Every structure is written in structure tokens, then in C-alpha cells.
PDB file of C-alpha atoms in Angstrom:
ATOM      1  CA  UNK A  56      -6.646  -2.483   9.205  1.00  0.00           C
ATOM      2  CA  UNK A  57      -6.517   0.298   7.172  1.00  0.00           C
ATOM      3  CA  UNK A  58     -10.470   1.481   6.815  1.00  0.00           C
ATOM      4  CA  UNK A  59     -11.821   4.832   5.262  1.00  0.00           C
ATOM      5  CA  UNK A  60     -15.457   5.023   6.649  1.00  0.00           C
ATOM      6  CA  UNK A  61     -18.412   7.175   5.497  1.00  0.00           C
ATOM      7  CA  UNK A  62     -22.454   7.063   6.589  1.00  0.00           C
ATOM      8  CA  UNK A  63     -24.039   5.068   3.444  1.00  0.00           C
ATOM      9  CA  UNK A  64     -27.202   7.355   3.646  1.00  0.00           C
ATOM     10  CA  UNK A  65     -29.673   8.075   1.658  1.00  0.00           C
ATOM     11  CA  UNK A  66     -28.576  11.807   2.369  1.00  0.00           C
ATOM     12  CA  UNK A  67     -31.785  13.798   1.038  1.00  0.00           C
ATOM     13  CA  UNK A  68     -31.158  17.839   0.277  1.00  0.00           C
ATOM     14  CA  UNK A  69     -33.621  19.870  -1.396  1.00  0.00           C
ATOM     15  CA  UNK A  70     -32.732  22.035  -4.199  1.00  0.00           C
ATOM     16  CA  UNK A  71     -30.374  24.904  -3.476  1.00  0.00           C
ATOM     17  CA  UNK A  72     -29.291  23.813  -0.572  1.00  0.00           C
ATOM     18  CA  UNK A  73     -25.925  22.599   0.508  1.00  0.00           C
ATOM     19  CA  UNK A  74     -24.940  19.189   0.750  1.00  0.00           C
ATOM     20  CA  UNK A  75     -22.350  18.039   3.233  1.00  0.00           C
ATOM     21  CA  UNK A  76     -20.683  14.464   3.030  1.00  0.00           C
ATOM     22  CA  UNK A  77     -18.238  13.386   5.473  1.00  0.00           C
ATOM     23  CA  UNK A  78     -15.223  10.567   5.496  1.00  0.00           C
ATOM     24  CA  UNK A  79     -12.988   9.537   8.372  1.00  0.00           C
ATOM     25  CA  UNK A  80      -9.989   7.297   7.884  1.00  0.00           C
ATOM     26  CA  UNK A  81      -7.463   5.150   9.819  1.00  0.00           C
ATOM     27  CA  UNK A  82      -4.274   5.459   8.247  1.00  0.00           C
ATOM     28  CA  UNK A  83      -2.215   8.467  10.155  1.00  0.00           C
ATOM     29  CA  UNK A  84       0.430   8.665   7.586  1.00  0.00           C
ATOM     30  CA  UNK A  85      -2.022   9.032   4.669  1.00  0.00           C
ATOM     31  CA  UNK A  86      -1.539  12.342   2.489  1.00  0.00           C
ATOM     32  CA  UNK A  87      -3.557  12.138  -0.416  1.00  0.00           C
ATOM     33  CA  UNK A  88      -7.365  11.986  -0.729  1.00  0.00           C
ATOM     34  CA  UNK A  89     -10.040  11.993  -3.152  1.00  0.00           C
ATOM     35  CA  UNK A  90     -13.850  12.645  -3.736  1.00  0.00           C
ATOM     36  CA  UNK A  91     -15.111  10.252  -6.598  1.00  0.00           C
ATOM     37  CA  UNK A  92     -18.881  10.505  -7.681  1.00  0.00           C
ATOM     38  CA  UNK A  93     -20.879   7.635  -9.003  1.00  0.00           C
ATOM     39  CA  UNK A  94     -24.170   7.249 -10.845  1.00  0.00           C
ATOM     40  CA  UNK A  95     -25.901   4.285 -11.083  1.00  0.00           C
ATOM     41  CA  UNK A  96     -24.556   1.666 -13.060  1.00  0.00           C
ATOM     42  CA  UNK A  97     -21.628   4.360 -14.096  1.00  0.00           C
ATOM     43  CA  UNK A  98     -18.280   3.914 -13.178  1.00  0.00           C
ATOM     44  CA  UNK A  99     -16.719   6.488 -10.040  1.00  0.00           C
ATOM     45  CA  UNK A 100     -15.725   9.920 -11.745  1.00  0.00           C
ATOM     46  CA  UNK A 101     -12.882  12.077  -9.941  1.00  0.00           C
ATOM     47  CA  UNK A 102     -14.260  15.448  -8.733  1.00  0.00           C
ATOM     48  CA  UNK A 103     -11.962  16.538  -6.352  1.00  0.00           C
ATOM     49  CA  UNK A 104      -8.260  16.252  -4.867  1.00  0.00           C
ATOM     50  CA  UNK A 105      -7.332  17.446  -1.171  1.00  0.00           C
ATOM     51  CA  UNK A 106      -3.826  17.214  -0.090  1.00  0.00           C
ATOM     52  CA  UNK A 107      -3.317  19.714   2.482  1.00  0.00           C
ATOM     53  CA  UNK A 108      -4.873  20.633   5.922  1.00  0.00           C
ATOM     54  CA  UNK A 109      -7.757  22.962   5.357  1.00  0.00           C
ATOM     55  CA  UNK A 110     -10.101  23.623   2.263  1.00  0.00           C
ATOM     56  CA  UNK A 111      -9.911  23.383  -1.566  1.00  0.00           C
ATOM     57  CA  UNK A 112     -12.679  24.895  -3.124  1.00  0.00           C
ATOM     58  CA  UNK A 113     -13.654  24.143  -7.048  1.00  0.00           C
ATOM     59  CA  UNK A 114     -16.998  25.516  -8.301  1.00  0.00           C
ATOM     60  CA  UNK A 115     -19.361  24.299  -6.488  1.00  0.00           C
ATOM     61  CA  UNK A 116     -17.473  21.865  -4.339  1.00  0.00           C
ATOM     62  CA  UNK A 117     -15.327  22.269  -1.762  1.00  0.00           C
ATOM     63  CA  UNK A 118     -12.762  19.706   0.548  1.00  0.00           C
ATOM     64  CA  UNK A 119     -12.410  20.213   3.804  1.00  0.00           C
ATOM     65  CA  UNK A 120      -9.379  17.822   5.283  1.00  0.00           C
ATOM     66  CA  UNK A 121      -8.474  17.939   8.702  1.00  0.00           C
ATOM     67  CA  UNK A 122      -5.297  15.372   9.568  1.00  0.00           C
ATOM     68  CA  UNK A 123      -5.373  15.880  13.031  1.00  0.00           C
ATOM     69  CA  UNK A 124      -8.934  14.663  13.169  1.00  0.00           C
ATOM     70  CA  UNK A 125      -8.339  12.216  10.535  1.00  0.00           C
ATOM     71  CA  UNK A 126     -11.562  13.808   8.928  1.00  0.00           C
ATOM     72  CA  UNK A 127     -12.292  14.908   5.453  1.00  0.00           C
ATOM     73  CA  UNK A 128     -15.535  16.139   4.111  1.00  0.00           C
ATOM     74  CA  UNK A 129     -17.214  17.540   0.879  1.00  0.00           C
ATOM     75  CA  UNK A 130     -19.579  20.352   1.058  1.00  0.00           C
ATOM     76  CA  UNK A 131     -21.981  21.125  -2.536  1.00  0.00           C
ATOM     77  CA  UNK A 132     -23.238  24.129  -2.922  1.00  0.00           C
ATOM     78  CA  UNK A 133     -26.254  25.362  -4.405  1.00  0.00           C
ATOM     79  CA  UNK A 134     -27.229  21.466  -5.190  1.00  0.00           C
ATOM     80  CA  UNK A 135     -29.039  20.430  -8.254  1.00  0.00           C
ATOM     81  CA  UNK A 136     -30.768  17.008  -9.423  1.00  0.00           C
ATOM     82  CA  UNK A 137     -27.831  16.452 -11.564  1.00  0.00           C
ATOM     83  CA  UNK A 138     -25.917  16.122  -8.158  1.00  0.00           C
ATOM     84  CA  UNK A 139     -27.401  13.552  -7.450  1.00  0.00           C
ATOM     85  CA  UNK A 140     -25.457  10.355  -6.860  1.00  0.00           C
ATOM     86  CA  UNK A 141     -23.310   7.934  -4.754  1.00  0.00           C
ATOM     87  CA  UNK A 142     -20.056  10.222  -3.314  1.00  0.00           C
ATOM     88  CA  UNK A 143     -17.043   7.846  -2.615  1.00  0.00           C
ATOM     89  CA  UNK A 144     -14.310   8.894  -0.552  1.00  0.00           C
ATOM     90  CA  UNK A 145     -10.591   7.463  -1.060  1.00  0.00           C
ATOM     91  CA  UNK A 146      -7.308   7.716   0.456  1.00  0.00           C
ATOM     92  CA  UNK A 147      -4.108   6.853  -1.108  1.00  0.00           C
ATOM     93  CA  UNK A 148      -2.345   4.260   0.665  1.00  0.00           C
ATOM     94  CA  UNK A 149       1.495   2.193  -0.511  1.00  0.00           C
ATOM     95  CA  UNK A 150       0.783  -1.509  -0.531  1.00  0.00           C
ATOM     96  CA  UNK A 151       4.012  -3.350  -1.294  1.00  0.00           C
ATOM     97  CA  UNK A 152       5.661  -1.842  -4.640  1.00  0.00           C
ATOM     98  CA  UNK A 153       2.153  -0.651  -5.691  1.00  0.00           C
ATOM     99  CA  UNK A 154       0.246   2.747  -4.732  1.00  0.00           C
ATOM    100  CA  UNK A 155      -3.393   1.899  -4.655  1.00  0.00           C
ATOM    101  CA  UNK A 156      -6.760   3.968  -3.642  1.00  0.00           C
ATOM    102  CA  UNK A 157      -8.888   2.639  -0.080  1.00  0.00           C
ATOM    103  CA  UNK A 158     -12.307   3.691  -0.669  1.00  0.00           C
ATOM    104  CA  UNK A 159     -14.703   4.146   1.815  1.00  0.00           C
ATOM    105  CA  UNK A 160     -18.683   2.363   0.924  1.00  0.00           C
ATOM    106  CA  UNK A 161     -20.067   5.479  -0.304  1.00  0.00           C
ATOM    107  CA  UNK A 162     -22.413   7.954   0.339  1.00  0.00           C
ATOM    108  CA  UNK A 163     -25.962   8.146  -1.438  1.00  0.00           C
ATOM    109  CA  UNK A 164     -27.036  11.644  -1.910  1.00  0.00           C
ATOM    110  CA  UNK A 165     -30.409  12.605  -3.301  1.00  0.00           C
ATOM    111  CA  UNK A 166     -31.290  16.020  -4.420  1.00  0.00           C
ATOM    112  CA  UNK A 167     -34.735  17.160  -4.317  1.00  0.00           C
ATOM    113  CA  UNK A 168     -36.901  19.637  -7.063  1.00  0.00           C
TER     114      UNK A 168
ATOM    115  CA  UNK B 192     -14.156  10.283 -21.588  1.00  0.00           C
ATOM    116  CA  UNK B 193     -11.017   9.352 -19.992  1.00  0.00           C
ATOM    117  CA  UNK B 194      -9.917   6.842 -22.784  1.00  0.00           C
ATOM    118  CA  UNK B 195      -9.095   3.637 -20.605  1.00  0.00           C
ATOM    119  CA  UNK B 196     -11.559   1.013 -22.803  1.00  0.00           C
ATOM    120  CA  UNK B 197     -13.133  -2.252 -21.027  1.00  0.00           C
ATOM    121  CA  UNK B 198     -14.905  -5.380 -22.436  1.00  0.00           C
ATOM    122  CA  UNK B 199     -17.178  -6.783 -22.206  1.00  0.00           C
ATOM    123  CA  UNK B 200     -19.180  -3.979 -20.473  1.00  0.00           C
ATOM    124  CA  UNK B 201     -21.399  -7.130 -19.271  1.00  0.00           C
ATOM    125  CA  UNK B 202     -21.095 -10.362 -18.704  1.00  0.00           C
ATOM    126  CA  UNK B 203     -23.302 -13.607 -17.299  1.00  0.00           C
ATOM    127  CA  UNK B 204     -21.745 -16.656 -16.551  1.00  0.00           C
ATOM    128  CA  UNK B 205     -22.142 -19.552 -13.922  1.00  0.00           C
ATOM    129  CA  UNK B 206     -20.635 -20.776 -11.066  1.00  0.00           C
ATOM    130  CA  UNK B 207     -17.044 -22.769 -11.356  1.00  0.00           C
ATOM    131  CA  UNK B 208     -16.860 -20.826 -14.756  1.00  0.00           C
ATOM    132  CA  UNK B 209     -13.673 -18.557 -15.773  1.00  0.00           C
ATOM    133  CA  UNK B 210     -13.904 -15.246 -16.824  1.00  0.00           C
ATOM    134  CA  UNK B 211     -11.572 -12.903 -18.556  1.00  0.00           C
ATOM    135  CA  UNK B 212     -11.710  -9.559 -18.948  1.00  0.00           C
ATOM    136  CA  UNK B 213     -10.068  -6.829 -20.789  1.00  0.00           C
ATOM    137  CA  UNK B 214      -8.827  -3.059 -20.593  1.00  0.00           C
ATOM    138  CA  UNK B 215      -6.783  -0.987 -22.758  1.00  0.00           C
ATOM    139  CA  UNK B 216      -5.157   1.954 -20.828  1.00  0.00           C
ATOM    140  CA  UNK B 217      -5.032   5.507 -21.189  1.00  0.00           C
ATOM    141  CA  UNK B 218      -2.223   6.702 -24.243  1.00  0.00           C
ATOM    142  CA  UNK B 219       1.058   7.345 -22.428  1.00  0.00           C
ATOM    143  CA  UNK B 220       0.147   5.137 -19.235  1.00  0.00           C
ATOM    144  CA  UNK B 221       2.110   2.385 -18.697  1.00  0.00           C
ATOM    145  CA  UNK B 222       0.125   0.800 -15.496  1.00  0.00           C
ATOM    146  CA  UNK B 223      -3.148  -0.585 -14.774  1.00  0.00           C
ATOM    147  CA  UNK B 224      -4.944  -1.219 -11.756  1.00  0.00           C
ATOM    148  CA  UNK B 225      -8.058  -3.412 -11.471  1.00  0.00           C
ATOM    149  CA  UNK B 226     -10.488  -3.045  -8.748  1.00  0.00           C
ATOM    150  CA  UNK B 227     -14.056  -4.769  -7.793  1.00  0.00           C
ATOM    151  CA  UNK B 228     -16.951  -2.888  -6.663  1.00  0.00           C
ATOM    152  CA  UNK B 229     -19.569  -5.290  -5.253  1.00  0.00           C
ATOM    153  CA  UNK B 230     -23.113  -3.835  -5.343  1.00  0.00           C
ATOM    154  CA  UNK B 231     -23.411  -0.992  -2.267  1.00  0.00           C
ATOM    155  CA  UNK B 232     -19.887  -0.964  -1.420  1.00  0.00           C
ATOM    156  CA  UNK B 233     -16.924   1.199  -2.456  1.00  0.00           C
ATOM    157  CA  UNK B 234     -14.181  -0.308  -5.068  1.00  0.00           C
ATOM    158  CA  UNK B 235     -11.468  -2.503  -3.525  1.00  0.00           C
ATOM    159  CA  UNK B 236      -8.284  -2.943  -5.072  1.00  0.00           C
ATOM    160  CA  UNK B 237      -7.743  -6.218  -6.523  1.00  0.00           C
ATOM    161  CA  UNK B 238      -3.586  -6.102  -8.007  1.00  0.00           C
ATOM    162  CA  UNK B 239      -1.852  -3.532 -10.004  1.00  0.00           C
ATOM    163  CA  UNK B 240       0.414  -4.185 -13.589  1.00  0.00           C
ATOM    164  CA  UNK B 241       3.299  -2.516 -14.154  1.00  0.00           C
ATOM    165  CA  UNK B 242       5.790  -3.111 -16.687  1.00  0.00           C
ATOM    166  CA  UNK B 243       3.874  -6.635 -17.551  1.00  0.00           C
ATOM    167  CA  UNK B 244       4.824  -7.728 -13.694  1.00  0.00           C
ATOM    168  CA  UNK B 245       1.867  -7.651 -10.953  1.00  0.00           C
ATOM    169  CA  UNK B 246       3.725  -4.518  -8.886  1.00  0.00           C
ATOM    170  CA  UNK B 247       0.910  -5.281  -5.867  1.00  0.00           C
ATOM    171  CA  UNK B 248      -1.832  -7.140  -4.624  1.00  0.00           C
ATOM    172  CA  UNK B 249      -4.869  -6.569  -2.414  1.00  0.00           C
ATOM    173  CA  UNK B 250      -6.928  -9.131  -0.516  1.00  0.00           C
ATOM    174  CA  UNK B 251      -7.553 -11.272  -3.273  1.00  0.00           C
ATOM    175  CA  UNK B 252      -7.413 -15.119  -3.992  1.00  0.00           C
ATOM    176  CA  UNK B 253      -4.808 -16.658  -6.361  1.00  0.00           C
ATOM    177  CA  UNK B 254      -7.914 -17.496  -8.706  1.00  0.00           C
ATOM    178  CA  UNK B 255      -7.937 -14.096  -9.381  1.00  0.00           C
ATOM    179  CA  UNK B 256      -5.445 -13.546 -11.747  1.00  0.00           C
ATOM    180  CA  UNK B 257      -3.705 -11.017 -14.608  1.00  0.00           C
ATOM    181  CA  UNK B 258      -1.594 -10.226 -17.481  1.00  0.00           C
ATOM    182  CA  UNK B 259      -0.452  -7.278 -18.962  1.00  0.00           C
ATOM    183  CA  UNK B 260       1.075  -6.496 -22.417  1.00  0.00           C
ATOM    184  CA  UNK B 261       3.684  -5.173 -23.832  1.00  0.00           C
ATOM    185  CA  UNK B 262       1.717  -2.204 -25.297  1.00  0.00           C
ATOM    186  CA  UNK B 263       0.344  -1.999 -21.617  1.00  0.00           C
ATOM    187  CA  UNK B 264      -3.097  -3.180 -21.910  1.00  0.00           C
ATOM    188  CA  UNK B 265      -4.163  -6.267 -19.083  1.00  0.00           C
ATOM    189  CA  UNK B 266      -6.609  -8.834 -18.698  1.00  0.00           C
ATOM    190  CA  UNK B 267      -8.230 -10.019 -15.723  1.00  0.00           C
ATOM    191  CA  UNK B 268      -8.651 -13.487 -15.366  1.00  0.00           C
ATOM    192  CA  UNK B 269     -11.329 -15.534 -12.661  1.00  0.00           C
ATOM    193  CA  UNK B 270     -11.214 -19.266 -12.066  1.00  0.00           C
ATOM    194  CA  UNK B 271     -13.480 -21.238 -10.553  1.00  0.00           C
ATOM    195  CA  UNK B 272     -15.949 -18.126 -10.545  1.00  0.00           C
ATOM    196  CA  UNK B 273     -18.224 -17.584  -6.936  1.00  0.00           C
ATOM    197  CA  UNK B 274     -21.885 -16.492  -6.875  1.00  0.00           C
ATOM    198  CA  UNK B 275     -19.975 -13.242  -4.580  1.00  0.00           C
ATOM    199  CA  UNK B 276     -17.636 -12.677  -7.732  1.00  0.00           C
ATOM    200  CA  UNK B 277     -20.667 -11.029  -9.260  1.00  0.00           C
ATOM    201  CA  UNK B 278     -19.610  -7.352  -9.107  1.00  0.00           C
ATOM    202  CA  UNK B 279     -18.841  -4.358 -11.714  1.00  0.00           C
ATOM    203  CA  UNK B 280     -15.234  -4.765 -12.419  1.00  0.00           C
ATOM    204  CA  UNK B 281     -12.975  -1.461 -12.852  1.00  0.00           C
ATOM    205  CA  UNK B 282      -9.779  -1.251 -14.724  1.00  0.00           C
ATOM    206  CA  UNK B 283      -7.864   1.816 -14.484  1.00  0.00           C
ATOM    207  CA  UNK B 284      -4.900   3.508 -16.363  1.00  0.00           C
ATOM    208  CA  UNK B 285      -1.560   5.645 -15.137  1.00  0.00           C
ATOM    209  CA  UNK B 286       2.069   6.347 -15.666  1.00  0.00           C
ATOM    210  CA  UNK B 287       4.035   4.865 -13.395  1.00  0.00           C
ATOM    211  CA  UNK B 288       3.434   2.929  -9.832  1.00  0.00           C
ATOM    212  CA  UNK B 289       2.740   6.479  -8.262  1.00  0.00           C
ATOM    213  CA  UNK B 290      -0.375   7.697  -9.773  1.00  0.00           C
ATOM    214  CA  UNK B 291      -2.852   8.627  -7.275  1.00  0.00           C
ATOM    215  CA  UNK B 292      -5.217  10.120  -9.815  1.00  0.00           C
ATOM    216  CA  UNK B 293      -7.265   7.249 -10.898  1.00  0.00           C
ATOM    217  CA  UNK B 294      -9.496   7.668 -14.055  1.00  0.00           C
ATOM    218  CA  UNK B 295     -11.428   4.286 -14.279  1.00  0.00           C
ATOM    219  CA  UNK B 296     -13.077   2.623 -17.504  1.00  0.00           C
ATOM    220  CA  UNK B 297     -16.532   2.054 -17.998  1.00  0.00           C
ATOM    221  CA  UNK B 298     -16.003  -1.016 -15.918  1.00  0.00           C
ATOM    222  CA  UNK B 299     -17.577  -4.553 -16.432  1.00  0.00           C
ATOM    223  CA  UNK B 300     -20.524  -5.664 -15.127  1.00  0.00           C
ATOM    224  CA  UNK B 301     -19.952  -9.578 -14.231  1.00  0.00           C
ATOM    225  CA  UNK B 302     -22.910 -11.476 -13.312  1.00  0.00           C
ATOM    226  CA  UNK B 303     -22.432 -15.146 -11.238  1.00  0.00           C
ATOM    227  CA  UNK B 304     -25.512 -17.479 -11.586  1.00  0.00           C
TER     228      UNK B 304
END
């Protein structure tokens, strides 16, 4: 059974500080992977793409994957209210003739004034 | 904005109903994929559409069924409906089986009484 797992919080961070979600998954032969966010009653919003061993930083965010480990994270820096959210993590697995996303249950991060 | 449309954006109906629902894909993007996203839990793939044929399917009963038109926009379609169909429904666009970028609609909200 393919499975992408991540703690389902509440992760509380004050202000400022950085935020640091993490994601294991299953599926060795996975190469693609993805960091959606999600406000309430929104639908998930991409934020950031990871494809290769080590980190990909973009503003404020920054991947982390590590295959070996089968680990891949998502580290927010300086963290405002606007951050926060639910974080979902996905992998790209083939199913059949199709290509679909396996997303883990979510993180709920809460930034606080 | 990432242009793939959905309606209704909510939706109440009862038990042993059917429900269709609707999503017009992304300009250029000739497949959709439909996921469900039951409250608290990540998005899990439901079938893709590609070229007006279902390319894939997840874990899914055959009451959960779709179409998709020649100018590449798909319905969803739920028979017999389940008080655990209630979920927020996501439709999303791309070009070709491959796409791993998903942008998602604004999703609909379906409500099982």
C-alpha cells in the first residue's frame, strides 16, 4: 500500500519563527513531490515542487527531500498569520495509464501574533 | 486563479440520491482528474479523463462515475449517494496523462443527509 504519512497537528509557531513540517512516504521508486497548502474551506494551492535529493529553497519556503530516508520536509521561515493553514504533502505515483498525486492527511499549522 | 471552473460550489442532497457535478479545465489542458477530500483528510484520487476515456481509477466504487467532453470539460456523477460521500469534491486540469503539477478548482462542497 502505497501511503504518504504526515503528523495531523495542530503545529503552533509563534510569529517569526520557523515552521518545520515533515512527510514520509512508502513508494521507493517515487520521484516527484509536492507541498500543497490549504485554508479552510479553500481548495489545496501548490507552493512548492522537490524533485531531487537535497533542498529547494523559494522565498520563504524551502524542501528538504531525502530518498534514502524516504523523508521530505518543508521548513517556513520568518512565519506570519497569513501562513497559517493545513500543509498537504503529495507524491506522484503511475496508477494504470493514469499519473495521479497520493497525498498524505495534512498538517495543521497555526501561527501565532 | 488557476482557471479550472467547478459547480455547484455546494451542494445538499440525501441519501440514495445522485449527484452530478461539473468542471471545465484549464485552456490548453486536455485531462481532468477528480479527487475527494473528506473532512480532516488529504485528497484521494477518484479516476482521471483523458481524451473522453477514463485513463485510471483509484479506490472507488462503480457508482462513482464520469464523462468527459469533447472540448475537455467532465462531470462527475454519484449514484445511490452515502452519508460518507459527503466531502469537498476537487476537479483538476492538465495536458496530457503526465502532469504532475496539479492546479485544482474551487472544488464542490457535497453534503449527504
Amino acid at each position: 500500500q502505497k501511503e504518504v504519512e504526515q503528523n495531523s497537528g495542530p503545529l503552533s509557531v509563534p510569529e517569526g519563527a520557523i515552521a518545520s513540517l515533515n512527510c514520509t512516504y512508502s513508494d521507493r521508486v517515487s520521484q516527484s513531490f509536492f507541498w500543497y497548502r490549504q485554508y479552510s474551506g479553500k481548495s489545496p494551492e501548490l507552493i512548492m515542487s522537490i524533485y531531487s535529493n537535497g533542498d529547494k529553497e523559494d522565498g520563504r519556503f524551502t524542501a528538504q527531500l531525502n530518498k534514502a530516508s524516504q523523508y521530505v520536509s518543508l521548513l517556513i521561515r520568518d512565519s506570519q498569520p497569513s501562513d497559517s493553514a493545513t500543509y498537504l504533502c503529495a507524491e506522484h505515483v503511475r496508477i494504470q495509464g493514469a499519473q495521479k498525486l497520493v497525498f498524505g492527511q495534512g498538517t495543521r499549522l497555526t501561527i501565532n501574533p | 486563479e488557476t482557471g479550472v471552473t467547478q459547480s455547484p460550489t455546494h451542494l445538499i442532497k440525501t441519501r440514495g440520491q445522485q449527484v452530478t457535478l461539473r468542471c471545465s479545465s484549464q485552456s490548453g489542458h486536455n485531462t481532468v482528474s477528480w479527487y475527494q477530500q473528506a473532512l480532516g483528510q488529504g485528497p484521494q484520487f477518484i479516476f482521471q479523463y483523458y481524451r473522453e476515456e477514463e485513463n485510471g481509477r483509484g479506490n472507488f466504487p462503480p457508482r462513482f462515475s464520469g464523462l468527459q467532453f469533447p472540448n475537455y470539460s467532465s462531470e462527475l456523477n454519484v449514484n445511490a449517494l452515502e452519508l460518507d460521500d459527503s466531502a469537498l469534491y476537487l476537479c483538476a486540469s492538465s495536458f496530457g496523462t503526465g502532469g504532475e503539477k496539479l492546479f485544482f478548482g474551487s472544488g464542490t462542497q457535497l453534503s449527504v443527509l
